[in-house]
Short mmCIF file of C-alpha atoms and ligand atoms in Angstrom, two decimals:
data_model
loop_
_atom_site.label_atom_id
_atom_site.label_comp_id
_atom_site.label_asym_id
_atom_site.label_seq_id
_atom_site.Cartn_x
_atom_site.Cartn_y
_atom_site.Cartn_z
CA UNK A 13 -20.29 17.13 -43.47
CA UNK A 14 -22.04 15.36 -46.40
CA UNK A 15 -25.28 13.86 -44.88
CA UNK A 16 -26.09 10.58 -48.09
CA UNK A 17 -29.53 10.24 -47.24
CA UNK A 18 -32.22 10.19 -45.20
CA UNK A 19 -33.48 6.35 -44.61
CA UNK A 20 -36.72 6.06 -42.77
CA UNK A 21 -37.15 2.43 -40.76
CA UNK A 22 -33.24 1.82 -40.18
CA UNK A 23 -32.91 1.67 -36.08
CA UNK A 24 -30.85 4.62 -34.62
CA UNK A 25 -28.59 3.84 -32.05
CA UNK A 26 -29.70 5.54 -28.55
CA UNK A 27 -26.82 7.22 -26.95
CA UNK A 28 -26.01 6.98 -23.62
CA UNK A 29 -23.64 8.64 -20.94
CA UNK A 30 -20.68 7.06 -22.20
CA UNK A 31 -21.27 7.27 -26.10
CA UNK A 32 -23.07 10.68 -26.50
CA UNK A 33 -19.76 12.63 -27.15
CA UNK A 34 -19.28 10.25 -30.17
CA UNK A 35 -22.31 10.20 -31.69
CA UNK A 36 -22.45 13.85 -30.99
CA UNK A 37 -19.18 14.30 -33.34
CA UNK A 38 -20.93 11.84 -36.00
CA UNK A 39 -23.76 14.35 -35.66
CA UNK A 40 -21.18 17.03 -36.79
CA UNK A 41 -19.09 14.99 -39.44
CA UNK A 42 -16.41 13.94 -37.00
CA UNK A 43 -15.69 10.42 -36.27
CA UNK A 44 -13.83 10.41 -32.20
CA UNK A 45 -12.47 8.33 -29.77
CA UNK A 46 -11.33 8.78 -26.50
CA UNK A 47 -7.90 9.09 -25.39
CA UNK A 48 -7.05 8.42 -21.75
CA UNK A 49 -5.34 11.08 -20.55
CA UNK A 50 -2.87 9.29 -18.62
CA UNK A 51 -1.50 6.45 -20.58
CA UNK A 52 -2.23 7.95 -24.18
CA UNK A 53 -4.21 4.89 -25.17
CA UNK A 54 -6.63 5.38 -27.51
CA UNK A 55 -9.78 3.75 -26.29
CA UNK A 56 -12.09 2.14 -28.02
CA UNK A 57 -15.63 1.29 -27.85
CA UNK A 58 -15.88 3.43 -25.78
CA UNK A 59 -15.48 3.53 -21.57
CA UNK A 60 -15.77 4.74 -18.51
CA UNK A 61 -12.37 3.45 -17.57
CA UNK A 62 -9.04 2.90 -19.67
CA UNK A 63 -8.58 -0.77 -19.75
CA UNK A 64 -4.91 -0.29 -20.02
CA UNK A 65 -4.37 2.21 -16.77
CA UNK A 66 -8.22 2.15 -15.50
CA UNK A 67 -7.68 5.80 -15.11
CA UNK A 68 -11.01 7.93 -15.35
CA UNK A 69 -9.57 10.75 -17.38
CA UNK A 70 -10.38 10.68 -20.81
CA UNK A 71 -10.73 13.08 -23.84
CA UNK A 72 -12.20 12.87 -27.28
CA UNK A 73 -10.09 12.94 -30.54
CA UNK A 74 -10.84 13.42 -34.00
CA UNK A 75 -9.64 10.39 -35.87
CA UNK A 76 -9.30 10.38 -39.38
CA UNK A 77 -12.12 9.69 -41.78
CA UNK A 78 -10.62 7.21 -43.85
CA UNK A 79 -9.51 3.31 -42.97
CA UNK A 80 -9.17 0.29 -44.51
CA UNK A 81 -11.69 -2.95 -44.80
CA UNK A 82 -10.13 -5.50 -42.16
CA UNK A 83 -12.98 -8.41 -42.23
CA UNK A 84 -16.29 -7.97 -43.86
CA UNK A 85 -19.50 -10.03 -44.75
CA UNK A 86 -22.35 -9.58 -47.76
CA UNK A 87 -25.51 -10.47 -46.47
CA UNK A 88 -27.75 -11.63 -49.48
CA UNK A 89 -30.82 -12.50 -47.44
CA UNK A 90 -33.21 -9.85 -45.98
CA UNK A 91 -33.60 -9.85 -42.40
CA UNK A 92 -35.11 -6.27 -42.08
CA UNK A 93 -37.34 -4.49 -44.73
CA UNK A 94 -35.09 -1.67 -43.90
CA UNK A 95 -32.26 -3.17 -45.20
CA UNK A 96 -32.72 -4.57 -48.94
CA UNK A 97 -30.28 -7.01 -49.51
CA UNK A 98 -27.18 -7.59 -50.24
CA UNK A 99 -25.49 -5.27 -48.48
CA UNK A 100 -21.87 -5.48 -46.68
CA UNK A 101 -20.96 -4.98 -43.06
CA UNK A 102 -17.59 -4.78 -42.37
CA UNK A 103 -14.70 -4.29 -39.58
CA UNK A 104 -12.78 -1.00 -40.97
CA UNK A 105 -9.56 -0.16 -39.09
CA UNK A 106 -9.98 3.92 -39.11
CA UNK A 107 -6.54 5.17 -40.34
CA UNK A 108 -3.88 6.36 -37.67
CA UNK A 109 -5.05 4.35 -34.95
CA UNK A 110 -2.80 1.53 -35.09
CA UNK A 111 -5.72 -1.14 -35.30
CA UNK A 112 -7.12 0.31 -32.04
CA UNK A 113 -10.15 1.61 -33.70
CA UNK A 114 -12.35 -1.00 -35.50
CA UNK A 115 -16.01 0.03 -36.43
CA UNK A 116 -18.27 -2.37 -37.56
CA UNK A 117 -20.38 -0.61 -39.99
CA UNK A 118 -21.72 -0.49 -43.42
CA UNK A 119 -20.09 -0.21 -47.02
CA UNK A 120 -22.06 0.56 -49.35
CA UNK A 121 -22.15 2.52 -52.69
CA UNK A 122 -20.20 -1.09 -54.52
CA UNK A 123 -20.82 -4.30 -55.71
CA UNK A 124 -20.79 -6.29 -52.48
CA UNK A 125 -18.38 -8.68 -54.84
CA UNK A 126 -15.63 -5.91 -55.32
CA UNK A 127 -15.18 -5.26 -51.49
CA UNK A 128 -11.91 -6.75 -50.39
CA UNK A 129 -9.85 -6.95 -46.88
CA UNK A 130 -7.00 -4.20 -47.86
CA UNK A 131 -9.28 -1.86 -49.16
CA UNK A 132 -9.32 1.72 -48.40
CA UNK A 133 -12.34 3.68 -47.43
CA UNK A 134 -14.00 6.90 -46.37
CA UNK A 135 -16.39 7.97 -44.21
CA UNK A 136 -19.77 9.39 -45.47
CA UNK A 137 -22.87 9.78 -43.17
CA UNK A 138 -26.33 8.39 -42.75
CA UNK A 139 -29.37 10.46 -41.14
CA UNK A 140 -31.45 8.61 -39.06
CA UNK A 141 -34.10 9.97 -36.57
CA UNK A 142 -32.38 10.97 -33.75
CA UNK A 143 -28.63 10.04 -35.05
CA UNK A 144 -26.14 10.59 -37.67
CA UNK A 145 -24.70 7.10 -38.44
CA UNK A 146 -21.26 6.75 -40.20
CA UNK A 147 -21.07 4.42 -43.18
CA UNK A 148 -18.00 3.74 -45.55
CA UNK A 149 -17.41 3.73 -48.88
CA UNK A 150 -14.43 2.07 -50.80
CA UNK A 151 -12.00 4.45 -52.30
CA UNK A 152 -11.19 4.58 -55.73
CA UNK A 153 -7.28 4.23 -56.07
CA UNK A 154 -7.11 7.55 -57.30
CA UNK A 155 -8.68 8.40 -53.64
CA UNK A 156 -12.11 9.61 -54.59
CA UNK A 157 -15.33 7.76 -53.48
CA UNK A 158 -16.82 5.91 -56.23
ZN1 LIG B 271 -4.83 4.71 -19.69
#
């Protein structure tokens, strides 16, 4: 796992039964999602209960760390002095999930006026107190992070 940085003032997000597993993982470099164990639906966010089935039985799967920019929005006004803008949140479709896994997250490490819907990205990871947040970067087409 490649931890970027440490950034002091961002809010952490505060697990709870249902989401510790995953941020667990993040903790350890792995993005997950749970797979119920009786339809094979991949389930996300996550649930007590597959909405496909509503069985109880779940497990939690590695997923890939790379996707691909689906929607995204540059905010150029400040709204928290932890966050300078302008910055880019966007909806990344993590690869092999077949659209059932969209994060909303941050990519960073561009020009918010390069990022387009198509692009590919990668994981990379955020410390913050109490969590490991994951964070995206666009690929170069070469497959490196820029
Ligand atoms: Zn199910």
């Amino acid at each position: 796992m490649s931890t970027s940085e440490t950034t002091a003032g961002r809010p952490s997000p505060v697990p709870d039964r249902i989401s510790r597993p995953f941020w667990d993982a993040c903790a350890e470099g792995r993005l997950t999602a749970q797979r119920c164990l009786d339809c094979g639906r991949l389930q996300w966010p996550p649930g007590p209960v597959c909405p496909a089935c509503q069985s109880w039985a779940a497990e939690w799967e590695d997923l890939s760390p790379t996707g691909t920019v689906v929607s995204f929005v540059v905010v150029r006004r400040t709204f928290h002095p932890a966050f300078e803008a302008p910055y880019v949140i966007g909806h990344v479709e993590v690869d092999g999930t077949g659209g059932r896994v969209v994060l909303i997250s941050n990519i960073d490490g561009a020009d918010p006026d390069e990022v387009r819907v198509g692009m590919p990205v990668s994981v990379h990871w955020q410390a913050r107190t109490g969590a490991t947040v994951p964070l995206f970067r666009l690929l170069t087409p070469q497959g490196g992070a820029r």
